[in-house]
């Protein structure tokens, strides 16, 4: 079970508010400390307590620093990670919200399921799973699908 994920952006409050709108979530300013000034939580309000941590650009996870959060002024402009979140909104609404903010958005067919890719600030990838895409995703990675997943993945390689 994934409970929360974090990523960095240049305008944390603006991004948190935008994501909250796309997810029907609530924004809450993160406590300082242990979080860096300007950090925000996007809380789903679900039974699992799921949320996204939106941290200011340059803040990194570092085991040798107080609270495990350091700073890298030369932080790369792109990340090697992303998160997939479920949204109650249709894919077209997510696209409209992203485009209104000037963020790149695309619908992607990953063959076993589909997602809406939104490039937050055109740098950080957050994928959305709207209601119309949920059944295919769950049938692939859910309890019933997991038994046949390896075979499906190997077939994709062929």
PDB file of C-alpha atoms in Angstrom:
ATOM      1  CA  UNK A   1       0.000   0.000   0.000  1.00  0.00           C
ATOM      2  CA  UNK A   2       1.374   3.389  -0.978  1.00  0.00           C
ATOM      3  CA  UNK A   3       0.478   6.060   1.560  1.00  0.00           C
ATOM      4  CA  UNK A   4       2.392   9.080   0.324  1.00  0.00           C
ATOM      5  CA  UNK A   5       4.959  10.260  -2.204  1.00  0.00           C
ATOM      6  CA  UNK A   6       6.956  13.455  -2.510  1.00  0.00           C
ATOM      7  CA  UNK A   7       8.405  15.531  -5.305  1.00  0.00           C
ATOM      8  CA  UNK A   8       9.910  18.975  -5.877  1.00  0.00           C
ATOM      9  CA  UNK A   9       8.476  21.919  -7.780  1.00  0.00           C
ATOM     10  CA  UNK A  10       9.312  25.584  -8.210  1.00  0.00           C
ATOM     11  CA  UNK A  11       5.927  26.899  -7.000  1.00  0.00           C
ATOM     12  CA  UNK A  12       4.785  24.447  -4.297  1.00  0.00           C
ATOM     13  CA  UNK A  13       1.650  26.251  -3.151  1.00  0.00           C
ATOM     14  CA  UNK A  14       0.383  26.827  -6.708  1.00  0.00           C
ATOM     15  CA  UNK A  15       1.111  23.215  -7.664  1.00  0.00           C
ATOM     16  CA  UNK A  16      -0.515  21.856  -4.487  1.00  0.00           C
ATOM     17  CA  UNK A  17      -3.671  23.881  -5.167  1.00  0.00           C
ATOM     18  CA  UNK A  18      -3.786  22.706  -8.795  1.00  0.00           C
ATOM     19  CA  UNK A  19      -3.322  19.050  -7.827  1.00  0.00           C
ATOM     20  CA  UNK A  20      -5.972  19.352  -5.126  1.00  0.00           C
ATOM     21  CA  UNK A  21      -8.409  20.552  -7.772  1.00  0.00           C
ATOM     22  CA  UNK A  22      -7.549  17.648 -10.069  1.00  0.00           C
ATOM     23  CA  UNK A  23      -7.925  15.127  -7.247  1.00  0.00           C
ATOM     24  CA  UNK A  24     -10.745  16.630  -5.162  1.00  0.00           C
ATOM     25  CA  UNK A  25      -8.183  16.755  -2.366  1.00  0.00           C
ATOM     26  CA  UNK A  26      -7.321  19.222   0.403  1.00  0.00           C
ATOM     27  CA  UNK A  27      -4.142  21.274   0.703  1.00  0.00           C
ATOM     28  CA  UNK A  28      -2.442  21.782   4.037  1.00  0.00           C
ATOM     29  CA  UNK A  29       0.809  23.669   4.607  1.00  0.00           C
ATOM     30  CA  UNK A  30       3.478  21.259   5.847  1.00  0.00           C
ATOM     31  CA  UNK A  31       4.985  21.895   9.283  1.00  0.00           C
ATOM     32  CA  UNK A  32       8.307  23.770   9.435  1.00  0.00           C
ATOM     33  CA  UNK A  33      10.360  21.952  10.653  1.00  0.00           C
ATOM     34  CA  UNK A  34      10.699  19.125   9.815  1.00  0.00           C
ATOM     35  CA  UNK A  35       9.702  20.152   6.264  1.00  0.00           C
ATOM     36  CA  UNK A  36      11.377  23.009   4.404  1.00  0.00           C
ATOM     37  CA  UNK A  37       9.617  26.378   4.344  1.00  0.00           C
ATOM     38  CA  UNK A  38       7.060  26.438   1.542  1.00  0.00           C
ATOM     39  CA  UNK A  39       6.223  22.704   1.548  1.00  0.00           C
ATOM     40  CA  UNK A  40       2.616  21.567   1.110  1.00  0.00           C
ATOM     41  CA  UNK A  41       0.580  18.409   1.571  1.00  0.00           C
ATOM     42  CA  UNK A  42      -2.162  17.414  -0.882  1.00  0.00           C
ATOM     43  CA  UNK A  43      -4.373  15.181   1.273  1.00  0.00           C
ATOM     44  CA  UNK A  44      -6.814  12.778  -0.361  1.00  0.00           C
ATOM     45  CA  UNK A  45      -8.940  12.345   2.770  1.00  0.00           C
ATOM     46  CA  UNK A  46      -9.325   8.628   2.042  1.00  0.00           C
ATOM     47  CA  UNK A  47      -9.403   5.687   4.453  1.00  0.00           C
ATOM     48  CA  UNK A  48      -5.648   5.153   4.005  1.00  0.00           C
ATOM     49  CA  UNK A  49      -4.535   8.694   4.802  1.00  0.00           C
ATOM     50  CA  UNK A  50      -2.961   9.072   1.348  1.00  0.00           C
ATOM     51  CA  UNK A  51      -1.238  12.336   0.462  1.00  0.00           C
ATOM     52  CA  UNK A  52       1.380  13.939  -1.751  1.00  0.00           C
ATOM     53  CA  UNK A  53       4.237  16.008  -0.319  1.00  0.00           C
ATOM     54  CA  UNK A  54       5.027  18.975  -2.560  1.00  0.00           C
ATOM     55  CA  UNK A  55       8.481  20.295  -1.673  1.00  0.00           C
ATOM     56  CA  UNK A  56      10.280  23.423  -2.907  1.00  0.00           C
ATOM     57  CA  UNK A  57      12.786  22.909  -5.701  1.00  0.00           C
ATOM     58  CA  UNK A  58      16.294  22.077  -4.510  1.00  0.00           C
ATOM     59  CA  UNK A  59      15.246  20.234  -1.366  1.00  0.00           C
ATOM     60  CA  UNK A  60      16.499  16.664  -1.418  1.00  0.00           C
ATOM     61  CA  UNK A  61      16.274  13.625   0.798  1.00  0.00           C
ATOM     62  CA  UNK A  62      19.617  13.226   2.541  1.00  0.00           C
ATOM     63  CA  UNK A  63      20.297  10.763   5.383  1.00  0.00           C
ATOM     64  CA  UNK A  64      23.130  12.928   6.720  1.00  0.00           C
ATOM     65  CA  UNK A  65      21.025  16.003   7.451  1.00  0.00           C
ATOM     66  CA  UNK A  66      18.646  17.030  10.216  1.00  0.00           C
ATOM     67  CA  UNK A  67      15.193  15.573   9.496  1.00  0.00           C
ATOM     68  CA  UNK A  68      16.682  13.838   6.428  1.00  0.00           C
ATOM     69  CA  UNK A  69      16.065  16.835   4.162  1.00  0.00           C
ATOM     70  CA  UNK A  70      18.982  18.732   2.646  1.00  0.00           C
ATOM     71  CA  UNK A  71      19.381  21.272  -0.117  1.00  0.00           C
ATOM     72  CA  UNK A  72      20.991  21.000  -3.547  1.00  0.00           C
ATOM     73  CA  UNK A  73      21.148  24.326  -5.363  1.00  0.00           C
ATOM     74  CA  UNK A  74      22.225  22.486  -8.521  1.00  0.00           C
ATOM     75  CA  UNK A  75      19.305  20.077  -8.525  1.00  0.00           C
ATOM     76  CA  UNK A  76      18.675  18.553 -11.958  1.00  0.00           C
ATOM     77  CA  UNK A  77      15.751  20.044 -13.884  1.00  0.00           C
ATOM     78  CA  UNK A  78      14.165  16.586 -14.431  1.00  0.00           C
ATOM     79  CA  UNK A  79      13.387  13.690 -12.101  1.00  0.00           C
ATOM     80  CA  UNK A  80      13.738   9.932 -12.484  1.00  0.00           C
ATOM     81  CA  UNK A  81      10.557   9.109 -10.605  1.00  0.00           C
ATOM     82  CA  UNK A  82       6.830   9.684 -10.880  1.00  0.00           C
ATOM     83  CA  UNK A  83       3.586   8.827  -9.136  1.00  0.00           C
ATOM     84  CA  UNK A  84       0.233   7.526 -10.416  1.00  0.00           C
ATOM     85  CA  UNK A  85      -2.823   8.819  -8.561  1.00  0.00           C
ATOM     86  CA  UNK A  86      -6.507   8.080  -8.961  1.00  0.00           C
ATOM     87  CA  UNK A  87      -8.777  11.028  -9.698  1.00  0.00           C
ATOM     88  CA  UNK A  88     -12.570  11.313  -9.711  1.00  0.00           C
ATOM     89  CA  UNK A  89     -12.367  13.589 -12.763  1.00  0.00           C
ATOM     90  CA  UNK A  90     -12.615  12.523 -16.411  1.00  0.00           C
ATOM     91  CA  UNK A  91      -9.506  12.614 -18.587  1.00  0.00           C
ATOM     92  CA  UNK A  92     -10.697  15.676 -20.518  1.00  0.00           C
ATOM     93  CA  UNK A  93     -11.129  17.669 -17.307  1.00  0.00           C
ATOM     94  CA  UNK A  94      -7.588  16.791 -16.203  1.00  0.00           C
ATOM     95  CA  UNK A  95      -6.288  17.863 -19.610  1.00  0.00           C
ATOM     96  CA  UNK A  96      -8.195  21.159 -19.438  1.00  0.00           C
ATOM     97  CA  UNK A  97      -6.834  21.950 -15.972  1.00  0.00           C
ATOM     98  CA  UNK A  98      -3.276  21.114 -16.998  1.00  0.00           C
ATOM     99  CA  UNK A  99      -3.473  23.161 -20.182  1.00  0.00           C
ATOM    100  CA  UNK A 100      -4.921  26.106 -18.250  1.00  0.00           C
ATOM    101  CA  UNK A 101      -1.719  26.089 -16.201  1.00  0.00           C
ATOM    102  CA  UNK A 102       0.478  25.704 -19.286  1.00  0.00           C
ATOM    103  CA  UNK A 103       1.522  22.171 -18.315  1.00  0.00           C
ATOM    104  CA  UNK A 104       2.066  19.499 -20.928  1.00  0.00           C
ATOM    105  CA  UNK A 105      -0.590  16.784 -20.815  1.00  0.00           C
ATOM    106  CA  UNK A 106      -1.035  13.624 -22.849  1.00  0.00           C
ATOM    107  CA  UNK A 107      -3.211  10.537 -22.888  1.00  0.00           C
ATOM    108  CA  UNK A 108      -1.057   7.421 -22.956  1.00  0.00           C
ATOM    109  CA  UNK A 109      -2.046   3.878 -23.822  1.00  0.00           C
ATOM    110  CA  UNK A 110       0.447   1.645 -21.997  1.00  0.00           C
ATOM    111  CA  UNK A 111      -1.160  -1.377 -23.712  1.00  0.00           C
ATOM    112  CA  UNK A 112      -2.378  -3.014 -20.490  1.00  0.00           C
ATOM    113  CA  UNK A 113      -3.963   0.196 -19.169  1.00  0.00           C
ATOM    114  CA  UNK A 114      -4.189   3.913 -19.931  1.00  0.00           C
ATOM    115  CA  UNK A 115      -3.141   7.011 -17.969  1.00  0.00           C
ATOM    116  CA  UNK A 116      -3.173  10.772 -18.267  1.00  0.00           C
ATOM    117  CA  UNK A 117       0.363  12.128 -18.027  1.00  0.00           C
ATOM    118  CA  UNK A 118       0.672  15.640 -16.634  1.00  0.00           C
ATOM    119  CA  UNK A 119       4.085  17.254 -16.541  1.00  0.00           C
ATOM    120  CA  UNK A 120       3.848  19.512 -13.477  1.00  0.00           C
ATOM    121  CA  UNK A 121       5.620  22.771 -14.291  1.00  0.00           C
ATOM    122  CA  UNK A 122       6.682  20.881 -17.447  1.00  0.00           C
ATOM    123  CA  UNK A 123       9.326  19.088 -15.383  1.00  0.00           C
ATOM    124  CA  UNK A 124       7.817  16.594 -12.902  1.00  0.00           C
ATOM    125  CA  UNK A 125       5.587  13.718 -14.014  1.00  0.00           C
ATOM    126  CA  UNK A 126       2.326  12.959 -12.198  1.00  0.00           C
ATOM    127  CA  UNK A 127       0.111  10.375 -13.866  1.00  0.00           C
ATOM    128  CA  UNK A 128      -3.639  10.379 -13.295  1.00  0.00           C
ATOM    129  CA  UNK A 129      -6.038   7.448 -13.399  1.00  0.00           C
ATOM    130  CA  UNK A 130      -9.522   8.814 -14.150  1.00  0.00           C
ATOM    131  CA  UNK A 131     -12.613   6.663 -13.513  1.00  0.00           C
ATOM    132  CA  UNK A 132     -12.782   5.429 -17.105  1.00  0.00           C
ATOM    133  CA  UNK A 133      -9.236   3.999 -16.843  1.00  0.00           C
ATOM    134  CA  UNK A 134      -9.560   2.318 -13.428  1.00  0.00           C
ATOM    135  CA  UNK A 135     -11.041  -1.065 -14.528  1.00  0.00           C
ATOM    136  CA  UNK A 136      -8.175  -1.888 -16.923  1.00  0.00           C
ATOM    137  CA  UNK A 137      -5.544  -0.857 -14.375  1.00  0.00           C
ATOM    138  CA  UNK A 138      -7.115  -2.892 -11.553  1.00  0.00           C
ATOM    139  CA  UNK A 139      -7.609  -5.930 -13.797  1.00  0.00           C
ATOM    140  CA  UNK A 140      -3.881  -5.762 -14.572  1.00  0.00           C
ATOM    141  CA  UNK A 141      -2.358  -4.977 -11.160  1.00  0.00           C
ATOM    142  CA  UNK A 142      -5.196  -5.891  -8.779  1.00  0.00           C
ATOM    143  CA  UNK A 143      -5.595  -9.127  -6.812  1.00  0.00           C
ATOM    144  CA  UNK A 144      -7.062 -11.050  -9.749  1.00  0.00           C
ATOM    145  CA  UNK A 145      -4.702  -9.643 -12.370  1.00  0.00           C
ATOM    146  CA  UNK A 146      -1.463 -10.168 -10.492  1.00  0.00           C
ATOM    147  CA  UNK A 147      -1.580 -13.938 -11.083  1.00  0.00           C
ATOM    148  CA  UNK A 148      -1.346 -13.465 -14.859  1.00  0.00           C
ATOM    149  CA  UNK A 149       0.712 -10.251 -14.860  1.00  0.00           C
ATOM    150  CA  UNK A 150       4.096 -11.806 -15.581  1.00  0.00           C
ATOM    151  CA  UNK A 151       2.692 -13.598 -18.620  1.00  0.00           C
ATOM    152  CA  UNK A 152       1.115 -10.378 -19.905  1.00  0.00           C
ATOM    153  CA  UNK A 153       4.374  -8.489 -19.453  1.00  0.00           C
ATOM    154  CA  UNK A 154       6.409 -11.195 -21.202  1.00  0.00           C
ATOM    155  CA  UNK A 155       3.921 -11.163 -24.094  1.00  0.00           C
ATOM    156  CA  UNK A 156       4.505  -7.399 -24.451  1.00  0.00           C
ATOM    157  CA  UNK A 157       8.220  -8.068 -24.912  1.00  0.00           C
ATOM    158  CA  UNK A 158       7.624 -10.498 -27.776  1.00  0.00           C
TER     159      UNK A 158
END
